[in-house]
Coordinates of N, CA and C in Angstrom, one line a residue:
X1 N 51.6 147.9 157.5 CA 52.2 149.2 157.4 C 53.0 149.5 158.6
X2 N 54.2 150.0 158.5 CA 55.1 150.3 159.6 C 55.1 151.8 159.9
X3 N 55.1 152.1 161.2 CA 55.1 153.5 161.6 C 56.6 153.9 161.6
X4 N 56.9 154.9 160.7 CA 58.2 155.4 160.6 C 58.2 156.9 160.5
X5 N 58.3 157.6 161.7 CA 58.3 159.0 161.7 C 59.6 159.6 161.1
X6 N 60.6 158.7 160.8 CA 61.8 159.1 160.1 C 61.6 159.3 158.6
X7 N 60.5 158.8 158.1 CA 60.1 159.0 156.7 C 59.2 160.2 156.6
X8 N 59.6 161.2 155.8 CA 58.8 162.4 155.7 C 57.4 162.1 155.2
X9 N 57.2 161.2 154.2 CA 56.0 160.9 153.6 C 55.5 159.5 154.0
X10 N 54.2 159.2 153.9 CA 53.7 157.9 154.0 C 53.7 157.3 152.6
X11 N 54.0 156.0 152.6 CA 54.2 155.3 151.3 C 53.4 154.1 151.2
X12 N 52.7 153.9 150.0 CA 52.0 152.6 149.8 C 52.6 152.0 148.5
X13 N 52.4 150.7 148.4 CA 52.8 150.0 147.2 C 51.8 150.2 146.0
X14 N 52.2 149.9 144.8 CA 51.3 150.0 143.7 C 50.2 148.9 143.8
X15 N 50.6 147.8 144.3 CA 49.6 146.7 144.5 C 48.4 147.2 145.4
X16 N 48.8 147.8 146.5 CA 47.8 148.4 147.5 C 47.0 149.5 146.8
X17 N 47.7 150.4 146.1 CA 47.1 151.5 145.4 C 46.0 151.0 144.4
X18 N 46.3 149.8 143.7 CA 45.3 149.2 142.8 C 44.1 148.7 143.6
X19 N 44.4 148.1 144.8 CA 43.3 147.6 145.7 C 42.3 148.6 146.1
X20 N 42.8 149.9 146.3 CA 41.9 150.9 146.8 C 41.3 151.7 145.6
X21 N 41.4 151.2 144.4 CA 40.7 151.8 143.3 C 41.6 152.6 142.3
X22 N 42.9 152.6 142.5 CA 43.8 153.4 141.6 C 43.5 154.9 141.5
X23 N 43.4 155.6 142.7 CA 43.0 157.0 142.6 C 44.1 157.7 141.7
X24 N 43.6 158.8 141.0 CA 44.5 159.5 140.1 C 45.8 160.1 140.9
X25 N 46.9 160.1 140.2 CA 48.2 160.5 140.8 C 48.6 161.8 140.2
X26 N 49.3 162.5 141.1 CA 50.0 163.7 140.7 C 51.5 163.4 140.8
X27 N 52.4 164.2 140.1 CA 53.8 164.0 140.3 C 54.2 164.1 141.8
X28 N 55.0 163.2 142.3 CA 55.4 163.1 143.7 C 56.7 163.9 143.8
X29 N 56.9 164.5 145.0 CA 58.2 165.1 145.3 C 59.4 164.1 145.1
X30 N 60.5 164.6 144.8 CA 61.7 163.7 144.8 C 62.1 163.2 146.2
X31 N 62.2 161.9 146.3 CA 62.5 161.4 147.6 C 63.8 160.7 147.6
X32 N 64.5 160.7 148.8 CA 65.8 160.0 148.9 C 65.7 159.2 150.2
X33 N 66.4 158.0 150.1 CA 66.4 157.1 151.2 C 67.8 157.3 151.9
X34 N 68.0 156.5 152.9 CA 69.3 156.5 153.6 C 70.4 156.3 152.7
X35 N 71.5 157.0 152.9 CA 72.6 156.9 152.0 C 72.5 157.7 150.7
X36 N 71.5 158.6 150.7 CA 71.3 159.5 149.5 C 70.8 158.8 148.3
X37 N 70.2 157.6 148.5 CA 69.7 156.8 147.4 C 68.4 157.4 146.9
X38 N 68.3 157.7 145.6 CA 67.0 158.3 145.1 C 66.0 157.2 144.9
X39 N 64.7 157.5 145.3 CA 63.6 156.6 145.2 C 62.8 156.9 144.0
X40 N 62.4 155.9 143.3 CA 61.5 156.1 142.1 C 60.0 156.0 142.6
X41 N 59.4 157.1 142.5 CA 57.9 157.1 142.9 C 57.1 157.1 141.6
X42 N 55.9 156.5 141.8 CA 54.9 156.5 140.7 C 54.0 157.8 140.8
X43 N 53.9 158.4 142.0 CA 53.1 159.6 142.1 C 52.6 159.8 143.5
X44 N 51.8 160.8 143.7 CA 51.2 161.1 145.0 C 49.7 161.3 144.8
X45 N 48.9 160.9 145.8 CA 47.5 161.0 145.8 C 46.9 161.2 147.2
X46 N 45.7 161.6 147.3 CA 45.0 161.8 148.6 C 44.2 160.6 148.9
X47 N 44.2 160.1 150.1 CA 43.4 158.9 150.5 C 42.7 159.2 151.9
X48 N 41.6 158.5 152.1 CA 41.0 158.6 153.4 C 41.6 157.6 154.4
X49 N 42.0 158.1 155.5 CA 42.7 157.2 156.5 C 42.0 157.4 157.9
X50 N 41.7 156.3 158.6 CA 41.2 156.4 159.9 C 42.2 155.9 160.9
X51 N 42.4 156.7 161.9 CA 43.3 156.3 163.0 C 42.7 156.7 164.3
X52 N 42.5 155.8 165.2 CA 41.9 156.1 166.5 C 40.5 156.7 166.5
X53 N 39.7 156.3 165.5 CA 38.4 156.9 165.3 C 38.4 158.2 164.6
X54 N 39.5 158.8 164.2 CA 39.6 160.1 163.5 C 39.8 159.7 162.0
X55 N 38.9 160.3 161.1 CA 39.0 160.1 159.7 C 39.6 161.4 159.1
X56 N 40.6 161.2 158.2 CA 41.2 162.4 157.6 C 41.6 162.0 156.2
X57 N 41.6 163.0 155.3 CA 42.1 162.9 153.9 C 43.5 163.3 153.9
X58 N 44.4 162.4 153.6 CA 45.8 162.7 153.7 C 46.6 162.3 152.4
X59 N 47.7 162.9 152.1 CA 48.5 162.5 151.0 C 49.3 161.3 151.2
X60 N 49.5 160.5 150.2 CA 50.3 159.3 150.2 C 51.1 159.1 148.9
X61 N 52.4 158.7 149.1 CA 53.2 158.5 147.9 C 53.1 157.0 147.5
X62 N 52.9 156.8 146.2 CA 52.8 155.4 145.6 C 54.1 155.0 145.0
X63 N 54.6 153.9 145.4 CA 55.9 153.3 144.9 C 55.7 151.9 144.5
X64 N 56.4 151.4 143.5 CA 56.4 150.0 143.2 C 57.2 149.3 144.2
X65 N 56.8 148.1 144.6 CA 57.5 147.3 145.6 C 57.8 148.0 146.9
X66 N 56.9 148.8 147.4 CA 57.1 149.5 148.7 C 56.8 148.5 149.8
X67 N 57.8 147.8 150.2 CA 57.7 146.9 151.3 C 58.8 147.2 152.4
X68 N 58.4 147.5 153.6 CA 57.1 147.6 154.1 C 56.5 149.0 153.7
X69 N 55.2 149.1 153.6 CA 54.5 150.4 153.4 C 54.8 151.2 154.7
X70 N 54.9 152.5 154.5 CA 55.2 153.3 155.7 C 54.2 154.3 156.1
X71 N 54.0 154.5 157.4 CA 53.1 155.5 158.0 C 54.1 156.5 158.5
X72 N 54.3 157.6 157.7 CA 55.4 158.5 157.9 C 55.1 159.7 158.8
X73 N 56.1 160.6 158.9 CA 56.0 161.8 159.8 C 54.8 162.7 159.5
X74 N 54.5 162.9 158.3 CA 53.4 163.8 157.9 C 52.1 163.3 158.5
X75 N 51.8 162.0 158.3 CA 50.6 161.4 158.9 C 50.6 161.4 160.4
X76 N 51.8 161.2 161.0 CA 52.0 161.2 162.5 C 51.6 162.5 163.0
X77 N 52.0 163.6 162.3 CA 51.6 165.0 162.8 C 50.2 165.3 162.6
X78 N 49.6 164.9 161.4 CA 48.2 165.1 161.1 C 47.3 164.4 162.2
X79 N 47.7 163.2 162.6 CA 46.9 162.5 163.5 C 47.3 162.7 165.0
X80 N 48.2 163.6 165.2 CA 48.7 164.0 166.5 C 49.1 162.8 167.3
X81 N 49.9 161.9 166.7 CA 50.4 160.7 167.4 C 51.5 161.1 168.3
X82 N 51.5 160.5 169.5 CA 52.6 160.8 170.5 C 53.9 160.1 170.1
X83 N 55.0 160.8 170.2 CA 56.3 160.2 169.9 C 56.9 159.6 171.1
X84 N 57.8 158.6 170.9 CA 58.4 158.0 172.1 C 59.2 159.0 172.8
X85 N 59.4 158.9 174.1 CA 60.2 159.8 174.9 C 61.6 159.8 174.5
X86 N 62.3 160.9 174.6 CA 63.7 161.0 174.2 C 64.6 160.3 175.2
X87 N 65.7 159.8 174.8 CA 66.7 159.2 175.7 C 67.6 160.3 176.2
X88 N 67.7 160.4 177.5 CA 68.5 161.5 178.1 C 69.9 161.0 178.6
X89 N 70.0 159.7 178.8 CA 71.3 159.2 179.3 C 71.6 157.9 178.6
X90 N 72.9 157.8 178.3 CA 73.4 156.5 177.7 C 74.6 156.2 178.5
X91 N 74.7 154.9 178.9 CA 75.9 154.5 179.7 C 76.5 153.3 179.0
X92 N 77.8 153.3 179.1 CA 78.6 152.2 178.6 C 78.7 151.1 179.5
X93 N 78.4 149.9 179.1 CA 78.5 148.7 179.9 C 79.7 147.9 179.4
X94 N 80.6 147.6 180.3 CA 81.8 146.8 179.9 C 81.4 145.4 179.5
X95 N 81.9 144.9 178.4 CA 81.5 143.5 178.1 C 82.1 142.5 179.1
X96 N 81.4 141.5 179.3 CA 81.9 140.4 180.3 C 83.0 139.6 179.6
X97 N 83.9 139.2 180.4 CA 85.0 138.4 179.9 C 84.4 136.9 179.8
X98 N 85.1 136.1 179.0 CA 84.7 134.7 178.9 C 84.7 134.0 180.3
X99 N 85.8 134.3 181.0 CA 85.9 133.7 182.4 C 84.7 134.1 183.3
X100 N 84.3 135.3 183.2 CA 83.1 135.7 184.0 C 81.9 135.0 183.6
X101 N 81.7 134.8 182.3 CA 80.5 134.1 181.9 C 80.5 132.7 182.2
X102 N 81.7 132.0 182.1 CA 81.8 130.6 182.5 C 81.6 130.4 184.0
X103 N 82.1 131.4 184.8 CA 81.9 131.3 186.2 C 80.4 131.5 186.6
X104 N 79.8 132.5 186.0 CA 78.4 132.8 186.3 C 77.4 131.7 185.9
X105 N 77.7 131.0 184.8 CA 76.8 129.9 184.4 C 77.6 128.6 184.4
X106 N 78.3 128.4 185.5 CA 79.1 127.2 185.6 C 78.3 125.9 185.5
X107 N 77.1 125.9 185.9 CA 76.3 124.6 185.8 C 76.0 124.2 184.4
X108 N 76.0 125.2 183.5 CA 75.8 124.9 182.1 C 77.1 124.4 181.4
X109 N 78.3 124.7 181.9 CA 79.5 124.4 181.3 C 80.4 123.4 182.1
X110 N 79.7 122.6 183.0 CA 80.5 121.7 183.8 C 80.8 120.3 183.1
X111 N 80.3 120.1 181.9 CA 80.5 118.9 181.1 C 79.6 117.8 181.5
X112 N 78.7 117.9 182.4 CA 77.8 116.9 182.9 C 76.5 117.0 182.1
X113 N 75.8 115.9 182.0 CA 74.4 115.9 181.5 C 73.5 116.6 182.4
X114 N 72.6 117.4 181.9 CA 71.6 118.0 182.7 C 70.3 117.2 182.9
X115 N 69.4 117.6 183.7 CA 68.1 116.9 183.9 C 67.0 117.9 183.7
X116 N 65.9 117.4 183.2 CA 64.7 118.1 183.1 C 63.7 117.5 184.0
X117 N 63.1 118.2 184.9 CA 62.2 117.7 185.9 C 60.8 118.1 185.5
X118 N 59.8 117.3 185.8 CA 58.4 117.5 185.6 C 58.0 117.8 184.2
X119 N 58.6 117.0 183.3 CA 58.3 117.1 181.9 C 58.3 115.8 181.3
X120 N 57.3 115.4 180.5 CA 57.2 114.1 179.9 C 57.7 114.1 178.5
X121 N 58.5 113.2 178.0 CA 59.0 113.2 176.7 C 58.7 111.8 176.1
X122 N 58.3 111.8 174.8 CA 58.2 110.5 174.1 C 59.2 110.5 173.0
X123 N 60.0 109.4 172.9 CA 61.0 109.3 171.9 C 60.6 108.2 170.9
X124 N 60.5 108.5 169.6 CA 60.1 107.5 168.6 C 61.3 107.1 167.9
X125 N 61.6 105.8 167.8 CA 62.7 105.2 167.1 C 62.2 104.3 166.0
X126 N 62.8 104.4 164.8 CA 62.4 103.4 163.8 C 62.9 102.0 164.1
X127 N 62.1 101.1 163.8 CA 62.4 99.7 164.1 C 63.7 99.3 163.3
X128 N 64.0 99.9 162.2 CA 65.2 99.5 161.4 C 66.4 100.5 161.8
X129 N 66.2 101.3 162.8 CA 67.2 102.2 163.2 C 68.4 101.5 163.8
X130 N 69.6 102.1 163.7 CA 70.8 101.5 164.2 C 71.5 102.5 165.2
X131 N 72.1 102.0 166.2 CA 72.8 102.8 167.1 C 74.1 103.4 166.5
X132 N 74.4 104.6 166.7 CA 75.5 105.2 166.1 C 76.4 105.7 167.3
X133 N 77.6 105.2 167.4 CA 78.5 105.5 168.5 C 79.5 106.6 167.9
X134 N 79.5 107.7 168.5 CA 80.4 108.8 168.1 C 81.8 108.6 168.7

C-alpha cells in the first residue's frame, strides 16, 4: 500500500477486499483522478487498521484493479501522521554544457582503456569460440 495524502480516500483492491472477508459495502462517493478522470468504485466499507500500535476502524473505498492500493489523506489525519516539511525555496540550476562535462570527466572521455585495480575477474570462453575483429 502506498502512502498518498494527495488521495482523499484510502483505496483497496477487490482482491484484497475478498482476502479480508468481503465486508458489506455501501455506495462510495464519486471519485475523480488526475485529469478529471472518473473512477469506478465498487463501494465503501469500514475496516480495522493498525498503525504504530494504534488500532482504529476507518473507511476504505474498494475498487477493481486498485494498484497500488492507497493510504490516503483521511487515514493520515485519523492516525495523526506527520507530513513532510514544506519546501520554502526553489532555485534554478543552469544545465552544464557538453564542454564542461567533457572537461570535468576528461579521464572517462580520453579514448584510452581504463584499469580496475584490486578486483579479480574470471573470463570463460567457449572452446569453439572464434575471435571477432571489429
